[in-house]
Short mmCIF file of C-alpha atoms and ligand atoms in Angstrom, two decimals:
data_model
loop_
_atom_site.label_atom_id
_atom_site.label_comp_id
_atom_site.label_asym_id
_atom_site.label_seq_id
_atom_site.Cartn_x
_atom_site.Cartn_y
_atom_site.Cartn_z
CA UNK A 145 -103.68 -19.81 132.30
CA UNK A 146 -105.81 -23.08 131.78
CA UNK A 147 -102.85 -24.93 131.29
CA UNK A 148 -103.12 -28.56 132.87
CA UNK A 149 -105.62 -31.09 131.41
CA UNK A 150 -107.96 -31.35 134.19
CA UNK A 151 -108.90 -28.08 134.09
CA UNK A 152 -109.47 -28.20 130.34
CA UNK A 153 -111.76 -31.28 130.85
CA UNK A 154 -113.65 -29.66 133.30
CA UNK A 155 -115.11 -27.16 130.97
CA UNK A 156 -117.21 -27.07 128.23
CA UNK A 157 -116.25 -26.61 124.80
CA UNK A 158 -117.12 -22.88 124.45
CA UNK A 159 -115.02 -22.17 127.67
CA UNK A 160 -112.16 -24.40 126.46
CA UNK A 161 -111.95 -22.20 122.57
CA UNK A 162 -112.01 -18.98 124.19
CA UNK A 163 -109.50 -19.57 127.00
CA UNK A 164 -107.41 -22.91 126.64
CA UNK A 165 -103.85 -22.22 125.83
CA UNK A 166 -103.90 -18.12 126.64
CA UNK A 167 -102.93 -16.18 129.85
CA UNK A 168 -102.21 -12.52 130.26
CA UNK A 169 -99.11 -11.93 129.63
CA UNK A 170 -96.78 -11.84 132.43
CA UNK A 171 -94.12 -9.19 131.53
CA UNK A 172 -96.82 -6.50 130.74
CA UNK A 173 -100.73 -7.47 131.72
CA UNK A 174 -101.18 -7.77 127.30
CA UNK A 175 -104.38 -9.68 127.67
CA UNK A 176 -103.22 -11.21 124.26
CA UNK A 177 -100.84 -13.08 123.65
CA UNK A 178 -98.13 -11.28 122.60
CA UNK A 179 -96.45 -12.36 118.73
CA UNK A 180 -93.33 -13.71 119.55
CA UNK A 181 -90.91 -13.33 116.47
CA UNK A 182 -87.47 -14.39 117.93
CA UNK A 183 -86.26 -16.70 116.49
CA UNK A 184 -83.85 -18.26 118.95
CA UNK A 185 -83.94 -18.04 122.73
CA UNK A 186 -81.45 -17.04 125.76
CA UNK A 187 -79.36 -19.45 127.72
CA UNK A 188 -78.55 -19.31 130.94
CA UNK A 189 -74.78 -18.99 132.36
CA UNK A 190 -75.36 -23.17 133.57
CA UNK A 191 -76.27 -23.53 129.61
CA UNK A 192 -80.08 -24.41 130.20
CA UNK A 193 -83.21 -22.70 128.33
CA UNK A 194 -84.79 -20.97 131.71
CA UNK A 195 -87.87 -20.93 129.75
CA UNK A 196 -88.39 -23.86 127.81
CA UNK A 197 -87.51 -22.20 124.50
CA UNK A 198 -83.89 -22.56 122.59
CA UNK A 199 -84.80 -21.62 118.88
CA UNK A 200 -88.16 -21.65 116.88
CA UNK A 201 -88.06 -24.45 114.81
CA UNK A 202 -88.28 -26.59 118.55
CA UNK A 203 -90.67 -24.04 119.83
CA UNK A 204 -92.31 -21.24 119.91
CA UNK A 205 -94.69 -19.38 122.89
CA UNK A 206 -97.32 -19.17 120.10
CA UNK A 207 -97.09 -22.12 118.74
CA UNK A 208 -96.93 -23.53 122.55
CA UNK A 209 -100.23 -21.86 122.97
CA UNK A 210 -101.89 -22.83 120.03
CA UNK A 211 -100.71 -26.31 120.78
CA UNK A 212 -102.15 -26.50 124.14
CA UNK A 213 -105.80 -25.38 122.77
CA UNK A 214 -105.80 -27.86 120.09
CA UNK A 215 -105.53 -30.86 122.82
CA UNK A 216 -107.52 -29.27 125.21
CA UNK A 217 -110.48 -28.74 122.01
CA UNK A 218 -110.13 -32.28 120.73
CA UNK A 219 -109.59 -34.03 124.38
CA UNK A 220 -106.06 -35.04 123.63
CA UNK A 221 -102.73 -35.32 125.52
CA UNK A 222 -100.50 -33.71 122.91
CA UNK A 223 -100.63 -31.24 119.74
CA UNK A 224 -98.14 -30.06 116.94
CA UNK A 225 -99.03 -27.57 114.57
CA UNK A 226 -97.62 -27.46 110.93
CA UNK A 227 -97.32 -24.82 108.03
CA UNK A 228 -100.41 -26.59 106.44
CA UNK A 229 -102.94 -29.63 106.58
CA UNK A 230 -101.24 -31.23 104.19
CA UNK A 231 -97.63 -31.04 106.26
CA UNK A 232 -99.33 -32.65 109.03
CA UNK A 233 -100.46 -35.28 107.49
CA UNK A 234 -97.63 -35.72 105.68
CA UNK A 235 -95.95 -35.97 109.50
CA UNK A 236 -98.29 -38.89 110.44
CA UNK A 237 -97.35 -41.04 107.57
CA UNK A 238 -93.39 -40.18 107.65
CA UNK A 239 -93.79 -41.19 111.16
CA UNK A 240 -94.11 -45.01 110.42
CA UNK A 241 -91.68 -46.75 108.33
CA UNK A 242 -90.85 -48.03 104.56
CA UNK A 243 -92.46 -51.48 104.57
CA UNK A 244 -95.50 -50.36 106.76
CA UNK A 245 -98.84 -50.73 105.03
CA UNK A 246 -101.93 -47.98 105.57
CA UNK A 247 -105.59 -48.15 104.71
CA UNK A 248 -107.71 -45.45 103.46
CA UNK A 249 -110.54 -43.92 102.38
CA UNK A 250 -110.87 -43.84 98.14
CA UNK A 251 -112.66 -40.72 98.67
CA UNK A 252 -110.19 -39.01 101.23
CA UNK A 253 -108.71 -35.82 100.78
CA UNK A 254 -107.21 -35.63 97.02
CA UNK A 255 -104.12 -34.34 98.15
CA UNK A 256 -104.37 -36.88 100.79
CA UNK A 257 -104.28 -39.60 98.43
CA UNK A 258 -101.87 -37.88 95.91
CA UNK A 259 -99.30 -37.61 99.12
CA UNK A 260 -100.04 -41.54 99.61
CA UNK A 261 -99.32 -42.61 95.86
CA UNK A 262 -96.76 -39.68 94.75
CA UNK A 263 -94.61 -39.89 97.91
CA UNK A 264 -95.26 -42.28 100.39
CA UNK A 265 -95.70 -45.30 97.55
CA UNK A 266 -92.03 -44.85 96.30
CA UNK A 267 -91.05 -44.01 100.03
CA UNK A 268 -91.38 -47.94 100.57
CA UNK A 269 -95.28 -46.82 102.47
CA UNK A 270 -98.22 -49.47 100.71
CA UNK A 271 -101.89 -48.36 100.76
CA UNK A 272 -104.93 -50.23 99.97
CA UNK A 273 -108.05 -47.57 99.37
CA UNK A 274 -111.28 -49.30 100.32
CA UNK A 275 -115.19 -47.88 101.03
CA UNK A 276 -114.82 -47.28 104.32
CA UNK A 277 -118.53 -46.97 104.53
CA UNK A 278 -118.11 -51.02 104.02
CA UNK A 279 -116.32 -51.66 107.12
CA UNK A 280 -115.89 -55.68 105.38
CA UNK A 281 -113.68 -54.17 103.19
CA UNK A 282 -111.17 -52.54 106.09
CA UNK A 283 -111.34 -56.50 107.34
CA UNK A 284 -110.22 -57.47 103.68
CA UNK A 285 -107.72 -55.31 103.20
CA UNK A 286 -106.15 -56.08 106.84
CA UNK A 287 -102.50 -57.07 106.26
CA UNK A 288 -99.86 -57.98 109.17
CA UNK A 289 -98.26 -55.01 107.99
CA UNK A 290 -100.59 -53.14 108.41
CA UNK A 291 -99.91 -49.91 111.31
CA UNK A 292 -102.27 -47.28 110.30
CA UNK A 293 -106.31 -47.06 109.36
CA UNK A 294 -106.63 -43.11 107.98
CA UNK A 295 -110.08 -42.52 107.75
CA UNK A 296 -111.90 -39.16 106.85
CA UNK A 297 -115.96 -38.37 107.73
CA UNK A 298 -118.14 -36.61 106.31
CA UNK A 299 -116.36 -37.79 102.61
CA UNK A 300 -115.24 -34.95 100.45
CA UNK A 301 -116.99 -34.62 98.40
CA UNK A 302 -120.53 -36.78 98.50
CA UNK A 303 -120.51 -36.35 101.96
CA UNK A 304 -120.63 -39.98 102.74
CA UNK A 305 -120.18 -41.20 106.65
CA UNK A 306 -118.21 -43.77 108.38
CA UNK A 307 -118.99 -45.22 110.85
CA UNK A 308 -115.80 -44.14 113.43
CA UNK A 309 -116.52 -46.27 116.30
CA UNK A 310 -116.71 -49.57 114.20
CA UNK A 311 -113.05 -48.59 112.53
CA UNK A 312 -112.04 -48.04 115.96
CA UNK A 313 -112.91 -51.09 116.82
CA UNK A 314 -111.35 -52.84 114.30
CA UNK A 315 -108.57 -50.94 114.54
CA UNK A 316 -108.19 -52.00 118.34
CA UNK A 317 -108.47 -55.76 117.48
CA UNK A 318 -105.83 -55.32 114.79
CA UNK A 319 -103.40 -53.68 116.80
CA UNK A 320 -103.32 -50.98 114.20
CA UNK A 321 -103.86 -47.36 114.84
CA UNK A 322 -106.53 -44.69 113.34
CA UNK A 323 -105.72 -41.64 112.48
CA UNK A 324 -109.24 -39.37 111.98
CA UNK A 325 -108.79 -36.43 109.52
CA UNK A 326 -111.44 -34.32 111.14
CA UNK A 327 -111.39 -30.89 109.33
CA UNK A 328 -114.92 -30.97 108.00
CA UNK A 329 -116.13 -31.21 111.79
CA UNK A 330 -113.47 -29.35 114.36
CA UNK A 331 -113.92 -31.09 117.37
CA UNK A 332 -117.04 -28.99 117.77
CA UNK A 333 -118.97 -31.24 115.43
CA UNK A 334 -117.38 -34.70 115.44
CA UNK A 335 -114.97 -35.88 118.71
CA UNK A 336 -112.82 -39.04 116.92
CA UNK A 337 -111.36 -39.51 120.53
CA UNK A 338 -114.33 -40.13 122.66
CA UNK A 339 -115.43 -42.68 119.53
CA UNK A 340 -111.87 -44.56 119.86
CA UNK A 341 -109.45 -42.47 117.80
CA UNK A 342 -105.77 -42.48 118.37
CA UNK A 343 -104.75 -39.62 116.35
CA UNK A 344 -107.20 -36.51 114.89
CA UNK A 345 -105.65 -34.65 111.72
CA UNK A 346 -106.68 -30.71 111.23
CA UNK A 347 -106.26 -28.56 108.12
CA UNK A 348 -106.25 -25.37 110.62
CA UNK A 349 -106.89 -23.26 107.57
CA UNK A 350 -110.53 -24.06 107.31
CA UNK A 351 -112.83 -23.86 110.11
CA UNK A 352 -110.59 -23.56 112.81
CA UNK A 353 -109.45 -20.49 111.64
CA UNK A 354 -112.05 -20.00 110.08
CA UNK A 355 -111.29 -16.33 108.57
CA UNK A 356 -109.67 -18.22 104.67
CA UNK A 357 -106.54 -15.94 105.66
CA UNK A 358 -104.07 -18.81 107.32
CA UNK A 359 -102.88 -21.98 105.86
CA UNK A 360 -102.44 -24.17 108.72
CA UNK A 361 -102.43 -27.99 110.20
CA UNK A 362 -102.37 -29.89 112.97
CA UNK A 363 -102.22 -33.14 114.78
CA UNK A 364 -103.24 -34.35 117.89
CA UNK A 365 -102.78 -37.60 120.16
CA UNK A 366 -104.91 -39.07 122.76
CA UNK A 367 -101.78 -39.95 124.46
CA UNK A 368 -98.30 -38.91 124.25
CA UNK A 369 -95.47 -40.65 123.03
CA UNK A 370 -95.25 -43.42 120.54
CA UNK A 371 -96.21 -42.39 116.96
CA UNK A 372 -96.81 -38.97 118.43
CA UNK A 373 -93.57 -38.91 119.47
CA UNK A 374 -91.74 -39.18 116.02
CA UNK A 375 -94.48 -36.87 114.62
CA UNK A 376 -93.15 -34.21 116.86
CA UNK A 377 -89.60 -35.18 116.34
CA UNK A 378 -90.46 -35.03 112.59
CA UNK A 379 -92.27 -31.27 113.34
CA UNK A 380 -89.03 -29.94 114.60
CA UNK A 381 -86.25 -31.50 112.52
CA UNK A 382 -88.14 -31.03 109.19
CA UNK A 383 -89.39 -27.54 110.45
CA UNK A 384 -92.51 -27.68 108.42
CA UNK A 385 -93.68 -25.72 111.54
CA UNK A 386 -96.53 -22.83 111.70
CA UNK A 387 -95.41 -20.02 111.91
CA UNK A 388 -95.80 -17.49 115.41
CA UNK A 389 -98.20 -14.80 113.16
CA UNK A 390 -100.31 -17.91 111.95
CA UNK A 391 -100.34 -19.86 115.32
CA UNK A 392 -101.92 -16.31 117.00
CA UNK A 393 -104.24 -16.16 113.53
CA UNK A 394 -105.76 -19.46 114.30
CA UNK A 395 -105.63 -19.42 118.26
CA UNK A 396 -107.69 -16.05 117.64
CA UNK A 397 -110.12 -18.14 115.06
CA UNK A 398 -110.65 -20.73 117.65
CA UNK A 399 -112.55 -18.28 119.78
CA UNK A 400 -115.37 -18.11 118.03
CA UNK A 401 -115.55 -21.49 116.21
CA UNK A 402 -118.45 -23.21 118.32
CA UNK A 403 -120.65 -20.24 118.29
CA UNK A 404 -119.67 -20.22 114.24
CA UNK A 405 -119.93 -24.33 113.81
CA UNK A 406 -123.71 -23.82 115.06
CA UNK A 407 -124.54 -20.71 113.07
CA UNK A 408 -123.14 -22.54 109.68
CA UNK A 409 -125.02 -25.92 110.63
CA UNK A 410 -128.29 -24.11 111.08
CA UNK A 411 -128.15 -22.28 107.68
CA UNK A 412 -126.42 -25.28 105.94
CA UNK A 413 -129.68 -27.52 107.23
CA UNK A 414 -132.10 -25.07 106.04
CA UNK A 415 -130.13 -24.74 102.54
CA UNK A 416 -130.01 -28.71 101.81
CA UNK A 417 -133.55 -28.55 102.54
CA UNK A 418 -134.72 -25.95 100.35
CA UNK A 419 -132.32 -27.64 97.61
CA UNK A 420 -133.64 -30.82 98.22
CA UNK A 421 -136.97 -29.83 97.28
CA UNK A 422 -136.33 -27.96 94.24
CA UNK A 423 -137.11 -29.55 90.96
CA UNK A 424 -133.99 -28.78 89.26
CA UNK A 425 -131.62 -30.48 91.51
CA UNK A 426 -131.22 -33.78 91.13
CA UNK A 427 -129.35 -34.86 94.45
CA UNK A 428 -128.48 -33.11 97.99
CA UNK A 429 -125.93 -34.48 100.18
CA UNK A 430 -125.98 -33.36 103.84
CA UNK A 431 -125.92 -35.70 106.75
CA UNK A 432 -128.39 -33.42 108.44
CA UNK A 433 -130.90 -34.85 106.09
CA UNK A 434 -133.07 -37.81 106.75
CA UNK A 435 -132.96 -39.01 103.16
CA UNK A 436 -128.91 -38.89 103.42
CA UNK A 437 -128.05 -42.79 103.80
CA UNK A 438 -125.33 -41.78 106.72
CA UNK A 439 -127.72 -39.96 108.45
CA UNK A 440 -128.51 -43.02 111.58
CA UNK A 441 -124.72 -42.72 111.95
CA UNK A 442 -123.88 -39.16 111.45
CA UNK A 443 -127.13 -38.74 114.24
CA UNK A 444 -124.97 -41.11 116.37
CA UNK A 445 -121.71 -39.68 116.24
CA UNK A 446 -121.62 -36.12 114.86
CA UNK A 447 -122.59 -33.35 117.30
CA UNK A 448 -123.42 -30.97 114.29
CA UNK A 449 -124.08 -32.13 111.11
CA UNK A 450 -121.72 -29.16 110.02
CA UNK A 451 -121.71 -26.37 107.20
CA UNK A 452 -120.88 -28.91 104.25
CA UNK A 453 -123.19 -29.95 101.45
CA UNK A 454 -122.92 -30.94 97.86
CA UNK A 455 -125.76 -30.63 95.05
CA UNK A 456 -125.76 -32.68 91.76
CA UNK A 457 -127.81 -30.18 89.34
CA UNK A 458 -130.14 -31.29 86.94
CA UNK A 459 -128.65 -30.79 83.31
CA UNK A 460 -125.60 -32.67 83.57
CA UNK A 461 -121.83 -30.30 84.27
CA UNK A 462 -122.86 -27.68 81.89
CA UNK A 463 -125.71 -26.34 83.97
CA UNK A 464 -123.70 -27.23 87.38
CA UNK A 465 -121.59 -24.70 85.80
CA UNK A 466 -123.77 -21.98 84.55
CA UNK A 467 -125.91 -22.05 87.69
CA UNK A 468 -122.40 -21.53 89.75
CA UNK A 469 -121.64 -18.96 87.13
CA UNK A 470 -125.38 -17.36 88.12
CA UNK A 471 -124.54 -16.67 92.24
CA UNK A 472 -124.01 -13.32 93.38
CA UNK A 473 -123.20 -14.31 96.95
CA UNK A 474 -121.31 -17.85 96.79
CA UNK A 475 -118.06 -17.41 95.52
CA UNK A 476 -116.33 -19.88 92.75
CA UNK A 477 -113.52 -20.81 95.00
CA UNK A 478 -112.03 -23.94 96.54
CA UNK A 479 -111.78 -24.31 100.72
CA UNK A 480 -114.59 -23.99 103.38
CA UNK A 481 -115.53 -22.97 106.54
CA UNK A 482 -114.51 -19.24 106.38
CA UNK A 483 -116.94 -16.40 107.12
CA UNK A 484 -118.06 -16.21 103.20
CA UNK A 485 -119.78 -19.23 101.04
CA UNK A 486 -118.14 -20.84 98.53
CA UNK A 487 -119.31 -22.72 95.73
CA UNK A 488 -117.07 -25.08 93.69
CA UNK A 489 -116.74 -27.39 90.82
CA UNK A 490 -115.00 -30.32 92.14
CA UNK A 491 -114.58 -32.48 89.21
CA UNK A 492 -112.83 -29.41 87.33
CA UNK A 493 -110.23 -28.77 90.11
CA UNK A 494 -109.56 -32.55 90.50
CA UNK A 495 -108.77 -33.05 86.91
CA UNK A 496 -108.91 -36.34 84.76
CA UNK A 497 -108.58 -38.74 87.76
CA UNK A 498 -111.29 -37.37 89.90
CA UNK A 499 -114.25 -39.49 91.39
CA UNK A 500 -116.59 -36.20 91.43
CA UNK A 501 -119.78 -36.65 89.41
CA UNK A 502 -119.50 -34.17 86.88
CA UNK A 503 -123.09 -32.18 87.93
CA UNK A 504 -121.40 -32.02 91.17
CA UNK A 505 -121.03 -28.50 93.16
CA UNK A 506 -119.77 -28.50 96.71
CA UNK A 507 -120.68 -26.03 99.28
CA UNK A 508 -118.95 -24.63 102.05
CA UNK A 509 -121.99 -22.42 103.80
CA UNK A 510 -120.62 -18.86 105.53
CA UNK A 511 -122.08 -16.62 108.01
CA UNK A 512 -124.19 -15.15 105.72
CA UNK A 513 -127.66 -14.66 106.73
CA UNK A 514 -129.30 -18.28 104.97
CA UNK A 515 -132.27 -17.05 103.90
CA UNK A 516 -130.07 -14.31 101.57
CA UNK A 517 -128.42 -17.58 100.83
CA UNK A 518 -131.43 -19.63 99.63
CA UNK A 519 -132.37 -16.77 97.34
CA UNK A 520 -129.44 -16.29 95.64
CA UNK A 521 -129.54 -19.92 95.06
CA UNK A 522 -133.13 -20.00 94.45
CA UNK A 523 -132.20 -17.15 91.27
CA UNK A 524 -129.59 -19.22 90.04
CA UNK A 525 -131.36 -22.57 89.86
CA UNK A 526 -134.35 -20.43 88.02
C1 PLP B 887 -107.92 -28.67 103.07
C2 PLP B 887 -107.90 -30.06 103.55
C3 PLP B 887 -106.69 -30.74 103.76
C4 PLP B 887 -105.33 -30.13 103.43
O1 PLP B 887 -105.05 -29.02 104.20
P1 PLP B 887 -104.13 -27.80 103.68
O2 PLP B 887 -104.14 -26.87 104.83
O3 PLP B 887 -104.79 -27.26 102.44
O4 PLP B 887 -102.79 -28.37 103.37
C5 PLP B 887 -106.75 -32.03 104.25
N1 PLP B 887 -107.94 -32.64 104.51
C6 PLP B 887 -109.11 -32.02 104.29
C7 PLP B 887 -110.37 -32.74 104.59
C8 PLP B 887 -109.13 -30.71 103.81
O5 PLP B 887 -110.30 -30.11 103.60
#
């Protein structure tokens, strides 16, 4: 088992996914893990839990494992995985208090922002949403209230990048913390930590899985205790927990995700180039390209540029939509960074509030082979 930290520090990433948090299993040489179902745990005649477990809404062996390989993958101290992404972020802001003030992106996550203003606002929790490409306007917005700066890079869903070790930074000289959703990346691409992070949000049910057949989250603290401590106290007591069958899902996801991370950037590069040359697109985002105005930054602080893009299509949302409409290979569906590539509509799933242009289609880019990728694009664009 590569169990302690300074084990898990002194390997390298791939070594870490494919071994960090697993052992063989003592009672019968399984080299995987075992799925632990029980839901509650022997005592002992003196009363104590001989191994650490009492009943599954505290803990689980899978969930212990999965737990471990998160913090070992990101570089943190701690880990605690939830049912879904949006559970554990849900965790980070239940963890401060009515009265507290947050900032955050006005391009995070929609349900991100829809948790902020449907629940949290009437929970007693303020939040200003500023450009957090404009780092002035996290200054501005700066109250003594403040305990929390949420920020989210690359932006869903133009893609744009903030700069993570300047909102660190001002984060540190505020006092406040930052809490890094880093789904679009995995710690593969993007490592909030080493660039002054406190706390790194996951939706486990995109690439770290990886497979679009778990819905999972997670967060993870460069150090335990304080706010990580009521976000596991909150994991256990609400029970918005993941469950042992998708804790071994993911933890089996997590094996390959480097080797699929590079595979998706490479075809994802080559796809926002041949789209950025084609006459009927109007507009390419990918950090990976020179023209993208993040891309001094994203060279900076991303280790992959990743397998996101968006494309604004010439012809306004009606051809957006009939040239979605015209791919064999990229399926209309919402999520990324599963095996398959999806194409999607974002203003249409966002409804009457969103910020999406309206010739706007995002792309999550799959294993597919990219040049099978390019022409079925290249068909549909025509
Ligand atoms: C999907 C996603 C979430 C929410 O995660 P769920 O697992 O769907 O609840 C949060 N942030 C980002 C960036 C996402 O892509």
């Amino acid at each position: 088992m590569v169990g302690g930290m300074a084990d898990g520090e002194r390997m390298r990433l791939e070594t870490r996914a494919v071994h960090a948090g697993r052992a063989v299993d003592a009672a019968t040489g399984a080299v995987t893990l075992p799925i632990h179902l029980s839901t509650t745990f022997e005592r002992d005649p003196d009363g104590s839990f001989p191994h650490g477990y009492s009943y599954a809404r505290s803990g689980n062996p899978n969930r212990t494992a999965l737990e471990t390989c998160l913090a070992q993958l990101e570089g943190g101290a701690a880990a605690a995985a939830f049912a879904s992404g949006s559970a554990a972020t849900a965790a980070i802001f239940q963890a401060l208090a009515p009265g507290d003030h947050v900032i955050a992106p006005l391009d995070a996550y929609f349900g991100t922002i829809r948790l902020l203003q449907e629940v949290f606002a009437p929970w007693g929790l303020a939040t200003t949403f500023v450009d957090m490409t404009d780092t002035a306007q996290i200054d501005a917005a700066l109250r003594p209230a403040t305990k929390l700066i949420w920020s989210e890079t690359p932006s869903n869903p133009l893609l744009k990048i903030t700069d993570l070790a300047r909102v660190a930074q001002i984060a540190r000289t505020a006092g406040v913390l930052l809490a890094v959703d880093n789904t679009w990346c995995s710690p593969v691409a993007q490592r909030p930590f080493e660039l002054g992070a406190d706390l790194v949000m996951h939706s486990t049910t995109k690439y770290l899985n990886g497979n679009s057949d778990v819905l999972g989250g997670a967060v993870i603290a460069r150090e335990a205790g304080g706010l990580m401590e009521r976000v596991q106290m909150i994991q256990s007591t609400g029970g918005a927990v993941a469950s042992p069958f998708d804790c071994w899902l993911v933890l089996r996801g997590v094996r390959s995700l480097p080797a699929r991370l590079r595979a998706q950037t490479d075809s994802a590069m080559q796809v926002a180039t041949f789209l950025e040359g084609h006459p009927n697109v109007e507009a390419v985002h990918y950090p990976g390209l020179e023209s993208h105005p993040g891309h001094a930054i994203a060279r900076r602080q991303m280790r992959l540029f990743g397998g996101m893009l968006s494309v604004q299509v010439r012809g306004g949302e009606r051809e957006a939509m009939a040239m979605a409409g015209r791919l064999r290979l990229f399926t209309r569906a919402t999520s990324l960074g599963g095996a398959e590539s999806l194409i999607e509509h974002r203003a249409s799933i966002e409804g009457p509030d969103t910020r999406s242009p309206a010739n706007l289609l995002r792309i999550s880019i799959g294993l597919e082979h990219p040049d099978d990728l390019i022409d079925d694009l290249a068909a549909a664009l025509m």
